[in-house]
PDB file of C-alpha atoms and ligand atoms in Angstrom:
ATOM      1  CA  UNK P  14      69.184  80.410 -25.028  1.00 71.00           C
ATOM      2  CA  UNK P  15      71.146  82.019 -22.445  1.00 77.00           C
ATOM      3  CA  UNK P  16      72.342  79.845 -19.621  1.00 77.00           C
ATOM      4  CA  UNK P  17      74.154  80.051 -16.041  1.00 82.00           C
ATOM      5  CA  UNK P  18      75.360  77.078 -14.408  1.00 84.00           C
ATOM      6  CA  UNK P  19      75.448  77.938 -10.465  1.00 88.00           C
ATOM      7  CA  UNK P  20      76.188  76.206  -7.515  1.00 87.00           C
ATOM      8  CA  UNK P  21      73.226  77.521  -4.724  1.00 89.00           C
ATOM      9  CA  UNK P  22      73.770  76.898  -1.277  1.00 89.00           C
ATOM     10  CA  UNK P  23      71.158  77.387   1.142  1.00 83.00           C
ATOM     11  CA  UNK P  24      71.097  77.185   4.873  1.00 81.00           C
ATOM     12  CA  UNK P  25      68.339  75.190   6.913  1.00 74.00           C
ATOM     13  CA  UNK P  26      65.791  78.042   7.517  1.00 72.00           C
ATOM     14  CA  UNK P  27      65.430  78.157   3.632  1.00 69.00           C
ATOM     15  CA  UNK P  28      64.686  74.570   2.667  1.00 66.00           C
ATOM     16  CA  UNK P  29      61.084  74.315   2.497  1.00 70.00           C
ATOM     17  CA  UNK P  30      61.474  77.865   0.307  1.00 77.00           C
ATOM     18  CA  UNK P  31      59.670  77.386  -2.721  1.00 83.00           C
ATOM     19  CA  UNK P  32      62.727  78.930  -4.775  1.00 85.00           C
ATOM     20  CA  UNK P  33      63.204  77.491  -7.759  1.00 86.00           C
ATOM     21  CA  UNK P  34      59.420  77.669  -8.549  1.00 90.00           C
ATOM     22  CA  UNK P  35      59.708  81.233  -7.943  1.00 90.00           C
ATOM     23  CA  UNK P  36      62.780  81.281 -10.471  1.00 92.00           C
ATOM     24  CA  UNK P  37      60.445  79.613 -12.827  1.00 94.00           C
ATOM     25  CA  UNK P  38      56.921  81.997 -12.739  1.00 94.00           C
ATOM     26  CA  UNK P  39      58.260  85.295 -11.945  1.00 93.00           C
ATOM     27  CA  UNK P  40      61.628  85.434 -13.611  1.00 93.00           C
ATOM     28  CA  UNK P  41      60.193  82.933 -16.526  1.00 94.00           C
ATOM     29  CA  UNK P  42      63.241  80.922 -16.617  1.00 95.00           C
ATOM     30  CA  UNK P  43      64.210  77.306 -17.509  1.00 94.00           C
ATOM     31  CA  UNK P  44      65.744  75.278 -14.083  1.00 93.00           C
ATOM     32  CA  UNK P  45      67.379  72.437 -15.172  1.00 89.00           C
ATOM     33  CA  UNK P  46      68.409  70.440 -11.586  1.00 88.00           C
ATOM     34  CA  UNK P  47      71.629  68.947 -11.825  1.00 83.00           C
ATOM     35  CA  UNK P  48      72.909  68.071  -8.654  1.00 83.00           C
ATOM     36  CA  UNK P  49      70.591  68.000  -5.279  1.00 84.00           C
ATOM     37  CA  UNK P  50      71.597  67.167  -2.172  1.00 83.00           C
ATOM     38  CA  UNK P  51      69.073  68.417   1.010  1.00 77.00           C
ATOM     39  CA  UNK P  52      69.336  66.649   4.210  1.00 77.00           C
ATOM     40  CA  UNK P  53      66.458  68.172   7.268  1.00 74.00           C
ATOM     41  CA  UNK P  54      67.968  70.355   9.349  1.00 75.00           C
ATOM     42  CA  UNK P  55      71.321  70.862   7.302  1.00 78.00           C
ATOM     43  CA  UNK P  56      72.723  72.974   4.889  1.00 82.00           C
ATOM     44  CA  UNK P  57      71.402  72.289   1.059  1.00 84.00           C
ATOM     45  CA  UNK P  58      73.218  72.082  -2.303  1.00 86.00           C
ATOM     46  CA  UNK P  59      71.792  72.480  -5.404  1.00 87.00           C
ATOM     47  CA  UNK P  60      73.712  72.723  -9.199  1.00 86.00           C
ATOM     48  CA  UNK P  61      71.458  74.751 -11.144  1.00 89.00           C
ATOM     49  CA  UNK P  62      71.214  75.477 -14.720  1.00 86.00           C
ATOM     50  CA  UNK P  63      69.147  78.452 -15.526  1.00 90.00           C
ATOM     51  CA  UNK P  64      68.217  79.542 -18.831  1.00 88.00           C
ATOM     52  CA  UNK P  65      66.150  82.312 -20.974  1.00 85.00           C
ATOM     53  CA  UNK P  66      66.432  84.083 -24.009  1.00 86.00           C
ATOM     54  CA  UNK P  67      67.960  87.099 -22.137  1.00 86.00           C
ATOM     55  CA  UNK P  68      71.206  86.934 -20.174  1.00 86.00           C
ATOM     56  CA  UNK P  69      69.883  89.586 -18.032  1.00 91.00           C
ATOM     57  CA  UNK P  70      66.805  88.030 -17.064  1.00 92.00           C
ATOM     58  CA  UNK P  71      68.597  85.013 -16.118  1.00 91.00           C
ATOM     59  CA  UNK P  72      70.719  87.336 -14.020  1.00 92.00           C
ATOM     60  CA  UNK P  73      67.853  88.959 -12.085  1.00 94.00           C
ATOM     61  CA  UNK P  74      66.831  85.332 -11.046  1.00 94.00           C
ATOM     62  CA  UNK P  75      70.347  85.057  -9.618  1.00 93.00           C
ATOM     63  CA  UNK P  76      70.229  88.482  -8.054  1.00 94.00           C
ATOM     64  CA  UNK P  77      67.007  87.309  -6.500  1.00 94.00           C
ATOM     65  CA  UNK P  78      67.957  84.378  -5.214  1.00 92.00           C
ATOM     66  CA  UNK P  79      70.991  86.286  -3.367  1.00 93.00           C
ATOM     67  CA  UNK P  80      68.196  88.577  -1.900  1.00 93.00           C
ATOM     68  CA  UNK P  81      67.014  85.815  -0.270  1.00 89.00           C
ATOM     69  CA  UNK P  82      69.807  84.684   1.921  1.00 87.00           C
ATOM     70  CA  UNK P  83      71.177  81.936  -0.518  1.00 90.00           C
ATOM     71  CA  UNK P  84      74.869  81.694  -1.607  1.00 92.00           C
ATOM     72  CA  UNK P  85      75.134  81.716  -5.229  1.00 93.00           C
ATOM     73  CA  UNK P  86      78.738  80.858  -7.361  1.00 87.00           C
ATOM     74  CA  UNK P  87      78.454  80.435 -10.897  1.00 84.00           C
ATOM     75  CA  UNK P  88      80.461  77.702 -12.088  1.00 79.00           C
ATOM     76  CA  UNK P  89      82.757  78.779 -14.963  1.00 62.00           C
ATOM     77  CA  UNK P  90      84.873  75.654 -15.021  1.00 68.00           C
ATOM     78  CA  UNK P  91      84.472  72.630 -16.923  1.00 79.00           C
ATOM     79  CA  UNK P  92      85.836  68.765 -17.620  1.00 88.00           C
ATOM     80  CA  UNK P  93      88.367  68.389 -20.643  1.00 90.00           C
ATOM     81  CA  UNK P  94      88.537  65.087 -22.063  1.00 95.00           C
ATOM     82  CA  UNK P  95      91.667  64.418 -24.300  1.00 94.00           C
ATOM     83  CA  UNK P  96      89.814  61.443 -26.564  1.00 95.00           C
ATOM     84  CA  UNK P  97      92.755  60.719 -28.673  1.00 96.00           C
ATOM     85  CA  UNK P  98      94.537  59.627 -25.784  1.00 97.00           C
ATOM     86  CA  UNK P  99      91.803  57.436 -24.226  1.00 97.00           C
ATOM     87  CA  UNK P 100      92.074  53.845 -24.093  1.00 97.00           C
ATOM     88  CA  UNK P 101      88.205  53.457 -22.956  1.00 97.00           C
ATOM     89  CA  UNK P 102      88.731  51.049 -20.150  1.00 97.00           C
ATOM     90  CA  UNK P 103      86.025  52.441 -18.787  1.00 97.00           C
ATOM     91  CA  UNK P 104      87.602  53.489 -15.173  1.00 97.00           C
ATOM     92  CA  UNK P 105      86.343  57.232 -15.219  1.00 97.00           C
ATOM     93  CA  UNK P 106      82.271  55.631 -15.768  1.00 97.00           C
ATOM     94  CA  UNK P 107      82.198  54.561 -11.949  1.00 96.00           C
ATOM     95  CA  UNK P 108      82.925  57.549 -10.785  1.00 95.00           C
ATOM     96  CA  UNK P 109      80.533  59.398 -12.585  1.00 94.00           C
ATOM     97  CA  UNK P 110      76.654  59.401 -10.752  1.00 90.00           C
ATOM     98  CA  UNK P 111      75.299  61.448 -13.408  1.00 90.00           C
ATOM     99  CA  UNK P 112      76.258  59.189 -16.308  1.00 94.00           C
ATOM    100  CA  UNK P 113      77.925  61.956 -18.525  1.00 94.00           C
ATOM    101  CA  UNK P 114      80.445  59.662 -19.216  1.00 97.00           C
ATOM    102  CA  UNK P 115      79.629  56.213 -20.539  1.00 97.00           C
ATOM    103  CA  UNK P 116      80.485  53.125 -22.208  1.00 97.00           C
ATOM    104  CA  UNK P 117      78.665  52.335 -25.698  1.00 95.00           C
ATOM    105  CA  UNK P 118      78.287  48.757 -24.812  1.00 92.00           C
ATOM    106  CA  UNK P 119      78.300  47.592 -28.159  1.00 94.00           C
ATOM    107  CA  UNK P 120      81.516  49.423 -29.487  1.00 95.00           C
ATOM    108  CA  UNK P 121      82.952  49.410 -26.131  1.00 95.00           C
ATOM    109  CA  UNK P 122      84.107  53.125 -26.508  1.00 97.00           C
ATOM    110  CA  UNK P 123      83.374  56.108 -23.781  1.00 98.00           C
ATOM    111  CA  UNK P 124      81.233  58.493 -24.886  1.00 97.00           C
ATOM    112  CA  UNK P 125      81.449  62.162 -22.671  1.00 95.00           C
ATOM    113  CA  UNK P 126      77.453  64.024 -23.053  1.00 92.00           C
ATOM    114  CA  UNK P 127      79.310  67.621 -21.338  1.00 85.00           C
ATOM    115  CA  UNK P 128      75.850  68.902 -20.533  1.00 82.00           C
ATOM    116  CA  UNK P 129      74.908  65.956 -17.940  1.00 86.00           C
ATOM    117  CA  UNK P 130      78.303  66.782 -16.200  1.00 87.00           C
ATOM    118  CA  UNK P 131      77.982  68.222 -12.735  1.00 82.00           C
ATOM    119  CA  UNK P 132      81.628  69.028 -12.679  1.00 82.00           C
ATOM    120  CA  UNK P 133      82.129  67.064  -9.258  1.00 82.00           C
ATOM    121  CA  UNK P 134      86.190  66.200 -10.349  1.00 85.00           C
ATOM    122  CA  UNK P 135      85.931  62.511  -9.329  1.00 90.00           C
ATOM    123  CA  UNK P 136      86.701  61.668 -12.936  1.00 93.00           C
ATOM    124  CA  UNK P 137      89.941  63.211 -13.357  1.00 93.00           C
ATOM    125  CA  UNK P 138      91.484  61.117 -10.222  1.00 93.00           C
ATOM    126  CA  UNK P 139      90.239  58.217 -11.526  1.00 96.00           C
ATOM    127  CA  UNK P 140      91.393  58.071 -15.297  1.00 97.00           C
ATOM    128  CA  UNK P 141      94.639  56.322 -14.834  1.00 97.00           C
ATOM    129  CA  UNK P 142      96.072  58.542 -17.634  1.00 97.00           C
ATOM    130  CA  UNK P 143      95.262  61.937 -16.624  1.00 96.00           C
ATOM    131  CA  UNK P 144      93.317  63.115 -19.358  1.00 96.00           C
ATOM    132  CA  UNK P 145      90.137  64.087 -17.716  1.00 95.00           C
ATOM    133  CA  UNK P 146      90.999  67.528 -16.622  1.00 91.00           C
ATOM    134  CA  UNK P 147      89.079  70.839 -15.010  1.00 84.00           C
ATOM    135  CA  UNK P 148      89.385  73.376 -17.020  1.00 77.00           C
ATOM    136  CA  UNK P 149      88.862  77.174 -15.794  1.00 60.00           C
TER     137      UNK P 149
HETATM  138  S1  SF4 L 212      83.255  65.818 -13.343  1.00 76.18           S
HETATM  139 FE1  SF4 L 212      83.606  63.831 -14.276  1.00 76.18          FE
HETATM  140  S2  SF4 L 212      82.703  62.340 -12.809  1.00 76.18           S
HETATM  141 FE2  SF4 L 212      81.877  64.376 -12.303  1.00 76.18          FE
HETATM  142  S3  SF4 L 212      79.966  64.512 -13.457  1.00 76.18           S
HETATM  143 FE3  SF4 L 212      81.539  65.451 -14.761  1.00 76.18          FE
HETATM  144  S4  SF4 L 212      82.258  63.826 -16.060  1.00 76.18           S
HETATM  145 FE4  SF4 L 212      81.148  62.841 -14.371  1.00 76.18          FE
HETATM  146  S1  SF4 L 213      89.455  56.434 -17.361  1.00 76.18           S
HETATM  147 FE1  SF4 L 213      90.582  57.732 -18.831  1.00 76.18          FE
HETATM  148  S2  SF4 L 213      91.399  56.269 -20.333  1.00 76.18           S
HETATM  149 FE2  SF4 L 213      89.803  55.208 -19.191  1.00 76.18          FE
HETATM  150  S3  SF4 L 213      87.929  55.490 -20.406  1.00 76.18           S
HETATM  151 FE3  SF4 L 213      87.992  57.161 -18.911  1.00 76.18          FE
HETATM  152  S4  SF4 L 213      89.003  58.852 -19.980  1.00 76.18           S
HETATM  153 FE4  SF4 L 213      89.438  57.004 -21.147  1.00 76.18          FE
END
């Protein structure tokens, strides 16, 4: 499947919007939320990841979206983690809300699941030896 990971941000007027139900039954694509954040009366955030068997399809759902006054940037970057240089003490799991890095808590060693990462970049200050990085 072809996927997009995009950062969509919406102003006020737009909130109640049914959009990404409209992604999902005319454009027939999979929405995968990541990251939400919607406060009334305030600018909204969403990470999306959108997904069909055709690229293009997946780009007339982001074309659309544009057409409707939201601000779409497809995230291209993406966390490095150098695991042969990590001591797992576990710093870089407190930072991270959507648990894409973890402890096993029997073997005591991180695990990193890349596809639950929402790329925030809190990680990489807090691994006291650097080796969380954004890549581009
Ligand atoms: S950037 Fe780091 S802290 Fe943020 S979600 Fe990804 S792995 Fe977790
Ligand atoms: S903070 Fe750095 S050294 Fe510690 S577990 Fe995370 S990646 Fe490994």
């Amino acid at each position: 499947m072809a996927t997009r990971r995009v950062l969509i941000t919406f102003p006020a007027g737009l909130a109640g919007k049914p959009l990404t139900y409209s992604l999902v039954k005319e454009f027939d694509l999979v929405i995968n939320i990541l990251f939400a954040r919607i406060t009334p009366n305030e600018e909204g955030k969403l990470i999306l990841e959108i997904g069909n068997s055709s690229l293009e399809q997946v780009e007339q759902g982001i074309n659309f979206l544009r057409s409707q006054g939201v601000q779409v940037e497809t995230l291209a970057r993406a966390i490095s983690w150098n695991e042969k240089e990590c001591i797992h003490c576990g710093a870089c799991t407190a930072v991270c809300r959507p648990k894409a890095l973890a402890l096993d808590l029997d073997s005591w060693e991180l695990s990193f699941d890349q596809s639950k990462c929402i790329i925030c970049g809190l990680c990489t200050t807090a691994c006291p030896l650097g080796i969380l990085k954004e890549t581009f």
